Amino acid sequence: MKQDLSDKRKDYSRNFIDFSNLPENPLDMFNDWYDFATHSDQIAEPYAMSLATIGEDGFPRGRIVLLREVNHDGFIFYTNYDSQKGKSILGNQKVCLSFFWDKLEQQVIIKGLAEKIEARKSDDYFHKRPVESQIGALVSLQSSVIAMDADLGEEVKNLSREYAGKEVPRPENWGGYLVKPVEIEFWQGRPSRLHDRLRFSLNEGNWRKERLAP
């Protein structure tokens, strides 16, 4: 089936990047943009981001994950370490995160190196999650092939009874990754496709700022 999308477009005009007043650290700029997106009632999940990894077959693979913390070191998300993304990161630490806040006409692209966070921090976050989500992490062998008629709901019920009134243990193969950025690009939609683009690149511990052509 063919779909012609060549006439689908919109013009952008909501905002601009002030190139005369830029922070030295891109994480400061990210926090400003993220805070604005968070307080906008137009963005349902500002913390949703695309995570791209490189698999053993050499192909990139993207999926949506949830940002759970930003700090001076980088960006943290949580997942099953035995999932496809976990195995990909084990083989190649280089990843790319992307945020697109459509109503704000903004995009942020982050290239970085992913590494596991300390177990204690993963424990703390795991036990902040709803109990149902904790049980789900025990049940799901993420990315493994399962039967079409597998009843995961029944497994959840059984484990819920088993751990009723008890602390659910965090699986050893579940935890967080910290993505340490080496490059962050900010994109702001502008009229006539003359978009504002700003790239921060890490160079010997210092951030270099460059404006890019649309």
PDB file of C-alpha atoms in Angstrom:
ATOM      1  CA  MET A   1       0.000   0.000   0.000  1.00  0.00           C
ATOM      2  CA  LYS A   2       1.297   3.430  -0.952  1.00  0.00           C
ATOM      3  CA  GLN A   3       0.795   6.585   1.082  1.00  0.00           C
ATOM      4  CA  ASP A   4       1.850   9.923  -0.374  1.00  0.00           C
ATOM      5  CA  LEU A   5       2.838  12.226   2.491  1.00  0.00           C
ATOM      6  CA  SER A   6       4.602  14.845   0.396  1.00  0.00           C
ATOM      7  CA  ASP A   7       2.034  17.537   1.210  1.00  0.00           C
ATOM      8  CA  LYS A   8       2.162  17.004   4.981  1.00  0.00           C
ATOM      9  CA  ARG A   9       4.025  19.887   6.597  1.00  0.00           C
ATOM     10  CA  LYS A  10       3.707  22.733   9.062  1.00  0.00           C
ATOM     11  CA  ASP A  11       5.596  25.924   9.699  1.00  0.00           C
ATOM     12  CA  TYR A  12       7.362  26.560  13.006  1.00  0.00           C
ATOM     13  CA  SER A  13       7.363  29.899  14.775  1.00  0.00           C
ATOM     14  CA  ARG A  14       6.872  29.426  18.524  1.00  0.00           C
ATOM     15  CA  ASN A  15      10.336  30.272  19.794  1.00  0.00           C
ATOM     16  CA  PHE A  16      14.021  30.828  19.004  1.00  0.00           C
ATOM     17  CA  ILE A  17      17.470  30.227  20.485  1.00  0.00           C
ATOM     18  CA  ASP A  18      19.197  33.343  21.776  1.00  0.00           C
ATOM     19  CA  PHE A  19      22.730  32.709  20.530  1.00  0.00           C
ATOM     20  CA  SER A  20      23.993  35.822  22.330  1.00  0.00           C
ATOM     21  CA  ASN A  21      23.103  34.415  25.745  1.00  0.00           C
ATOM     22  CA  LEU A  22      24.143  30.772  26.032  1.00  0.00           C
ATOM     23  CA  PRO A  23      25.133  28.754  29.117  1.00  0.00           C
ATOM     24  CA  GLU A  24      28.573  27.191  29.338  1.00  0.00           C
ATOM     25  CA  ASN A  25      27.156  23.777  30.209  1.00  0.00           C
ATOM     26  CA  PRO A  26      24.520  22.150  27.956  1.00  0.00           C
ATOM     27  CA  LEU A  27      22.977  20.361  30.943  1.00  0.00           C
ATOM     28  CA  ASP A  28      21.897  23.770  32.246  1.00  0.00           C
ATOM     29  CA  MET A  29      20.187  24.498  28.937  1.00  0.00           C
ATOM     30  CA  PHE A  30      18.603  21.042  28.906  1.00  0.00           C
ATOM     31  CA  ASN A  31      17.212  21.583  32.396  1.00  0.00           C
ATOM     32  CA  ASP A  32      15.707  24.908  31.314  1.00  0.00           C
ATOM     33  CA  TRP A  33      14.052  23.355  28.271  1.00  0.00           C
ATOM     34  CA  TYR A  34      12.918  20.290  30.205  1.00  0.00           C
ATOM     35  CA  ASP A  35      11.429  22.369  33.025  1.00  0.00           C
ATOM     36  CA  PHE A  36       9.482  24.407  30.492  1.00  0.00           C
ATOM     37  CA  ALA A  37       8.202  21.241  28.808  1.00  0.00           C
ATOM     38  CA  THR A  38       7.265  19.758  32.188  1.00  0.00           C
ATOM     39  CA  HIS A  39       5.206  22.793  33.151  1.00  0.00           C
ATOM     40  CA  SER A  40       3.494  22.903  29.772  1.00  0.00           C
ATOM     41  CA  ASP A  41       0.083  21.252  29.818  1.00  0.00           C
ATOM     42  CA  GLN A  42       0.588  20.476  26.121  1.00  0.00           C
ATOM     43  CA  ILE A  43       3.296  17.838  26.646  1.00  0.00           C
ATOM     44  CA  ALA A  44       1.893  14.595  28.036  1.00  0.00           C
ATOM     45  CA  GLU A  45       5.204  12.851  28.784  1.00  0.00           C
ATOM     46  CA  PRO A  46       8.150  15.258  28.523  1.00  0.00           C
ATOM     47  CA  TYR A  47      10.389  12.576  30.062  1.00  0.00           C
ATOM     48  CA  ALA A  48       9.767  10.129  27.195  1.00  0.00           C
ATOM     49  CA  MET A  49      12.850   9.806  25.013  1.00  0.00           C
ATOM     50  CA  SER A  50      14.092   7.681  22.158  1.00  0.00           C
ATOM     51  CA  LEU A  51      17.079   5.498  22.985  1.00  0.00           C
ATOM     52  CA  ALA A  52      19.106   4.264  20.003  1.00  0.00           C
ATOM     53  CA  THR A  53      21.670   1.495  20.409  1.00  0.00           C
ATOM     54  CA  ILE A  54      23.822  -0.543  18.017  1.00  0.00           C
ATOM     55  CA  GLY A  55      23.181  -4.283  18.048  1.00  0.00           C
ATOM     56  CA  GLU A  56      25.492  -7.206  17.332  1.00  0.00           C
ATOM     57  CA  ASP A  57      24.218  -7.193  13.741  1.00  0.00           C
ATOM     58  CA  GLY A  58      25.520  -3.650  13.270  1.00  0.00           C
ATOM     59  CA  PHE A  59      22.057  -2.158  12.872  1.00  0.00           C
ATOM     60  CA  PRO A  60      20.801   0.715  15.028  1.00  0.00           C
ATOM     61  CA  ARG A  61      17.655   0.078  17.031  1.00  0.00           C
ATOM     62  CA  GLY A  62      15.496   2.721  18.649  1.00  0.00           C
ATOM     63  CA  ARG A  63      12.798   2.535  21.277  1.00  0.00           C
ATOM     64  CA  ILE A  64      11.079   4.877  23.720  1.00  0.00           C
ATOM     65  CA  VAL A  65      12.236   4.778  27.337  1.00  0.00           C
ATOM     66  CA  LEU A  66      11.613   7.102  30.269  1.00  0.00           C
ATOM     67  CA  LEU A  67      14.138   9.562  31.643  1.00  0.00           C
ATOM     68  CA  ARG A  68      14.252   9.163  35.406  1.00  0.00           C
ATOM     69  CA  GLU A  69      16.992  11.567  36.485  1.00  0.00           C
ATOM     70  CA  VAL A  70      19.256  14.290  35.146  1.00  0.00           C
ATOM     71  CA  ASN A  71      22.340  15.216  37.152  1.00  0.00           C
ATOM     72  CA  HIS A  72      25.754  16.785  36.569  1.00  0.00           C
ATOM     73  CA  ASP A  73      27.002  13.459  35.149  1.00  0.00           C
ATOM     74  CA  GLY A  74      24.216  12.872  32.646  1.00  0.00           C
ATOM     75  CA  PHE A  75      20.915  11.101  32.064  1.00  0.00           C
ATOM     76  CA  ILE A  76      19.559   8.036  33.891  1.00  0.00           C
ATOM     77  CA  PHE A  77      17.003   5.472  32.751  1.00  0.00           C
ATOM     78  CA  TYR A  78      16.124   1.975  34.002  1.00  0.00           C
ATOM     79  CA  THR A  79      15.589  -1.300  32.188  1.00  0.00           C
ATOM     80  CA  ASN A  80      16.202  -5.044  32.124  1.00  0.00           C
ATOM     81  CA  TYR A  81      19.926  -5.617  31.586  1.00  0.00           C
ATOM     82  CA  ASP A  82      19.164  -8.799  29.606  1.00  0.00           C
ATOM     83  CA  SER A  83      16.888  -6.981  27.150  1.00  0.00           C
ATOM     84  CA  GLN A  84      17.967  -6.206  23.595  1.00  0.00           C
ATOM     85  CA  LYS A  85      19.050  -2.724  24.615  1.00  0.00           C
ATOM     86  CA  GLY A  86      20.981  -4.089  27.582  1.00  0.00           C
ATOM     87  CA  LYS A  87      22.834  -6.580  25.398  1.00  0.00           C
ATOM     88  CA  SER A  88      23.501  -3.892  22.803  1.00  0.00           C
ATOM     89  CA  ILE A  89      24.956  -1.555  25.435  1.00  0.00           C
ATOM     90  CA  LEU A  90      27.118  -4.397  26.765  1.00  0.00           C
ATOM     91  CA  GLY A  91      28.621  -4.730  23.294  1.00  0.00           C
ATOM     92  CA  ASN A  92      28.749  -1.025  22.450  1.00  0.00           C
ATOM     93  CA  GLN A  93      28.432   1.742  25.032  1.00  0.00           C
ATOM     94  CA  LYS A  94      27.750   4.388  22.393  1.00  0.00           C
ATOM     95  CA  VAL A  95      24.086   5.422  22.453  1.00  0.00           C
ATOM     96  CA  CYS A  96      21.894   8.299  21.344  1.00  0.00           C
ATOM     97  CA  LEU A  97      18.983   9.838  23.243  1.00  0.00           C
ATOM     98  CA  SER A  98      16.411  12.034  21.506  1.00  0.00           C
ATOM     99  CA  PHE A  99      13.612  14.176  22.897  1.00  0.00           C
ATOM    100  CA  PHE A 100      10.949  15.754  20.694  1.00  0.00           C
ATOM    101  CA  TRP A 101       8.482  18.128  22.307  1.00  0.00           C
ATOM    102  CA  ASP A 102       6.230  18.737  19.324  1.00  0.00           C
ATOM    103  CA  LYS A 103       4.005  21.444  20.800  1.00  0.00           C
ATOM    104  CA  LEU A 104       7.107  23.460  21.704  1.00  0.00           C
ATOM    105  CA  GLU A 105       8.730  22.712  18.334  1.00  0.00           C
ATOM    106  CA  GLN A 106      11.881  21.592  20.133  1.00  0.00           C
ATOM    107  CA  GLN A 107      14.218  18.643  19.834  1.00  0.00           C
ATOM    108  CA  VAL A 108      17.276  17.594  21.833  1.00  0.00           C
ATOM    109  CA  ILE A 109      19.732  14.960  20.580  1.00  0.00           C
ATOM    110  CA  ILE A 110      22.276  13.506  23.021  1.00  0.00           C
ATOM    111  CA  LYS A 111      25.202  11.288  22.039  1.00  0.00           C
ATOM    112  CA  GLY A 112      26.932   9.586  24.923  1.00  0.00           C
ATOM    113  CA  LEU A 113      28.349   6.525  26.625  1.00  0.00           C
ATOM    114  CA  ALA A 114      26.057   4.343  28.737  1.00  0.00           C
ATOM    115  CA  GLU A 115      27.219   2.610  31.907  1.00  0.00           C
ATOM    116  CA  LYS A 116      25.434   0.782  34.714  1.00  0.00           C
ATOM    117  CA  ILE A 117      24.759   2.768  37.862  1.00  0.00           C
ATOM    118  CA  GLU A 118      25.553   1.429  41.331  1.00  0.00           C
ATOM    119  CA  ALA A 119      23.265  -1.321  42.631  1.00  0.00           C
ATOM    120  CA  ARG A 120      22.167   0.668  45.675  1.00  0.00           C
ATOM    121  CA  LYS A 121      20.787   3.449  43.489  1.00  0.00           C
ATOM    122  CA  SER A 122      18.903   0.901  41.389  1.00  0.00           C
ATOM    123  CA  ASP A 123      17.518  -0.631  44.604  1.00  0.00           C
ATOM    124  CA  ASP A 124      16.280   2.754  45.790  1.00  0.00           C
ATOM    125  CA  TYR A 125      14.468   3.502  42.542  1.00  0.00           C
ATOM    126  CA  PHE A 126      13.077  -0.027  42.187  1.00  0.00           C
ATOM    127  CA  HIS A 127      11.353   0.166  45.563  1.00  0.00           C
ATOM    128  CA  LYS A 128       9.858   3.559  44.743  1.00  0.00           C
ATOM    129  CA  ARG A 129       7.959   2.000  41.849  1.00  0.00           C
ATOM    130  CA  PRO A 130       4.401   0.719  42.262  1.00  0.00           C
ATOM    131  CA  VAL A 131       4.372  -2.837  43.619  1.00  0.00           C
ATOM    132  CA  GLU A 132       2.648  -3.980  40.428  1.00  0.00           C
ATOM    133  CA  SER A 133       5.601  -2.682  38.403  1.00  0.00           C
ATOM    134  CA  GLN A 134       8.062  -4.407  40.735  1.00  0.00           C
ATOM    135  CA  ILE A 135       6.219  -7.697  40.263  1.00  0.00           C
ATOM    136  CA  GLY A 136       6.152  -7.103  36.515  1.00  0.00           C
ATOM    137  CA  ALA A 137       9.949  -6.809  36.481  1.00  0.00           C
ATOM    138  CA  LEU A 138      10.172 -10.255  38.097  1.00  0.00           C
ATOM    139  CA  VAL A 139       7.759 -11.786  35.603  1.00  0.00           C
ATOM    140  CA  SER A 140       9.080 -10.307  32.376  1.00  0.00           C
ATOM    141  CA  LEU A 141      12.073 -11.900  30.663  1.00  0.00           C
ATOM    142  CA  GLN A 142      12.250  -8.823  28.479  1.00  0.00           C
ATOM    143  CA  SER A 143      12.912  -9.363  24.756  1.00  0.00           C
ATOM    144  CA  SER A 144      12.882 -13.176  25.066  1.00  0.00           C
ATOM    145  CA  VAL A 145      10.535 -15.176  22.837  1.00  0.00           C
ATOM    146  CA  ILE A 146       7.436 -16.425  24.679  1.00  0.00           C
ATOM    147  CA  ALA A 147       4.396 -18.465  23.693  1.00  0.00           C
ATOM    148  CA  MET A 148       1.577 -16.632  21.943  1.00  0.00           C
ATOM    149  CA  ASP A 149      -0.827 -17.826  24.635  1.00  0.00           C
ATOM    150  CA  ALA A 150       1.472 -17.144  27.604  1.00  0.00           C
ATOM    151  CA  ASP A 151      -0.572 -15.919  30.570  1.00  0.00           C
ATOM    152  CA  LEU A 152       1.662 -13.312  32.178  1.00  0.00           C
ATOM    153  CA  GLY A 153      -1.267 -12.015  34.189  1.00  0.00           C
ATOM    154  CA  GLU A 154      -1.518 -15.322  36.033  1.00  0.00           C
ATOM    155  CA  GLU A 155       2.179 -15.176  36.913  1.00  0.00           C
ATOM    156  CA  VAL A 156       1.679 -11.659  38.263  1.00  0.00           C
ATOM    157  CA  LYS A 157      -1.189 -12.882  40.457  1.00  0.00           C
ATOM    158  CA  ASN A 158       0.899 -15.755  41.830  1.00  0.00           C
ATOM    159  CA  LEU A 159       3.856 -13.527  42.681  1.00  0.00           C
ATOM    160  CA  SER A 160       1.574 -10.879  44.155  1.00  0.00           C
ATOM    161  CA  ARG A 161       0.268 -13.493  46.580  1.00  0.00           C
ATOM    162  CA  GLU A 162       3.794 -14.719  47.324  1.00  0.00           C
ATOM    163  CA  TYR A 163       5.076 -11.235  48.171  1.00  0.00           C
ATOM    164  CA  ALA A 164       1.971  -9.918  49.878  1.00  0.00           C
ATOM    165  CA  GLY A 165       3.178  -7.792  52.799  1.00  0.00           C
ATOM    166  CA  LYS A 166       6.828  -8.402  51.871  1.00  0.00           C
ATOM    167  CA  GLU A 167       9.461  -6.382  50.074  1.00  0.00           C
ATOM    168  CA  VAL A 168       9.801  -7.408  46.443  1.00  0.00           C
ATOM    169  CA  PRO A 169      13.481  -8.084  45.643  1.00  0.00           C
ATOM    170  CA  ARG A 170      14.998  -6.214  42.737  1.00  0.00           C
ATOM    171  CA  PRO A 171      16.094  -8.694  40.053  1.00  0.00           C
ATOM    172  CA  GLU A 172      19.861  -8.646  39.562  1.00  0.00           C
ATOM    173  CA  ASN A 173      19.311  -8.170  35.833  1.00  0.00           C
ATOM    174  CA  TRP A 174      17.225  -5.018  36.307  1.00  0.00           C
ATOM    175  CA  GLY A 175      18.664  -1.593  37.008  1.00  0.00           C
ATOM    176  CA  GLY A 176      19.752   1.781  35.767  1.00  0.00           C
ATOM    177  CA  TYR A 177      22.072   3.177  33.145  1.00  0.00           C
ATOM    178  CA  LEU A 178      23.775   6.539  33.192  1.00  0.00           C
ATOM    179  CA  VAL A 179      24.347   8.104  29.789  1.00  0.00           C
ATOM    180  CA  LYS A 180      27.349  10.423  30.006  1.00  0.00           C
ATOM    181  CA  PRO A 181      26.972  12.939  27.185  1.00  0.00           C
ATOM    182  CA  VAL A 182      29.766  13.769  24.763  1.00  0.00           C
ATOM    183  CA  GLU A 183      27.583  15.835  22.426  1.00  0.00           C
ATOM    184  CA  ILE A 184      24.221  17.566  22.861  1.00  0.00           C
ATOM    185  CA  GLU A 185      22.350  19.336  20.069  1.00  0.00           C
ATOM    186  CA  PHE A 186      19.407  21.667  20.649  1.00  0.00           C
ATOM    187  CA  TRP A 187      16.964  22.229  17.791  1.00  0.00           C
ATOM    188  CA  GLN A 188      14.291  24.905  17.741  1.00  0.00           C
ATOM    189  CA  GLY A 189      11.835  25.020  14.858  1.00  0.00           C
ATOM    190  CA  ARG A 190      11.805  28.311  12.934  1.00  0.00           C
ATOM    191  CA  PRO A 191       9.857  29.751   9.986  1.00  0.00           C
ATOM    192  CA  SER A 192      10.748  28.773   6.405  1.00  0.00           C
ATOM    193  CA  ARG A 193      12.685  25.736   7.671  1.00  0.00           C
ATOM    194  CA  LEU A 194      15.490  28.039   8.866  1.00  0.00           C
ATOM    195  CA  HIS A 195      15.640  26.207  12.178  1.00  0.00           C
ATOM    196  CA  ASP A 196      17.924  27.167  15.058  1.00  0.00           C
ATOM    197  CA  ARG A 197      20.530  24.496  15.839  1.00  0.00           C
ATOM    198  CA  LEU A 198      23.102  24.605  18.618  1.00  0.00           C
ATOM    199  CA  ARG A 199      25.666  21.885  19.272  1.00  0.00           C
ATOM    200  CA  PHE A 200      27.731  21.389  22.421  1.00  0.00           C
ATOM    201  CA  SER A 201      30.707  19.026  22.016  1.00  0.00           C
ATOM    202  CA  LEU A 202      32.849  17.773  24.888  1.00  0.00           C
ATOM    203  CA  ASN A 203      36.525  18.456  24.194  1.00  0.00           C
ATOM    204  CA  GLU A 204      39.119  17.553  26.852  1.00  0.00           C
ATOM    205  CA  GLY A 205      36.656  18.162  29.652  1.00  0.00           C
ATOM    206  CA  ASN A 206      35.301  21.426  28.259  1.00  0.00           C
ATOM    207  CA  TRP A 207      32.149  22.099  26.272  1.00  0.00           C
ATOM    208  CA  ARG A 208      32.548  23.731  22.861  1.00  0.00           C
ATOM    209  CA  LYS A 209      29.537  25.594  21.414  1.00  0.00           C
ATOM    210  CA  GLU A 210      28.782  25.733  17.698  1.00  0.00           C
ATOM    211  CA  ARG A 211      25.820  26.980  15.726  1.00  0.00           C
ATOM    212  CA  LEU A 212      24.835  24.665  12.885  1.00  0.00           C
ATOM    213  CA  ALA A 213      23.166  25.588   9.608  1.00  0.00           C
ATOM    214  CA  PRO A 214      19.543  24.462   9.316  1.00  0.00           C
TER     215      PRO A 214
END
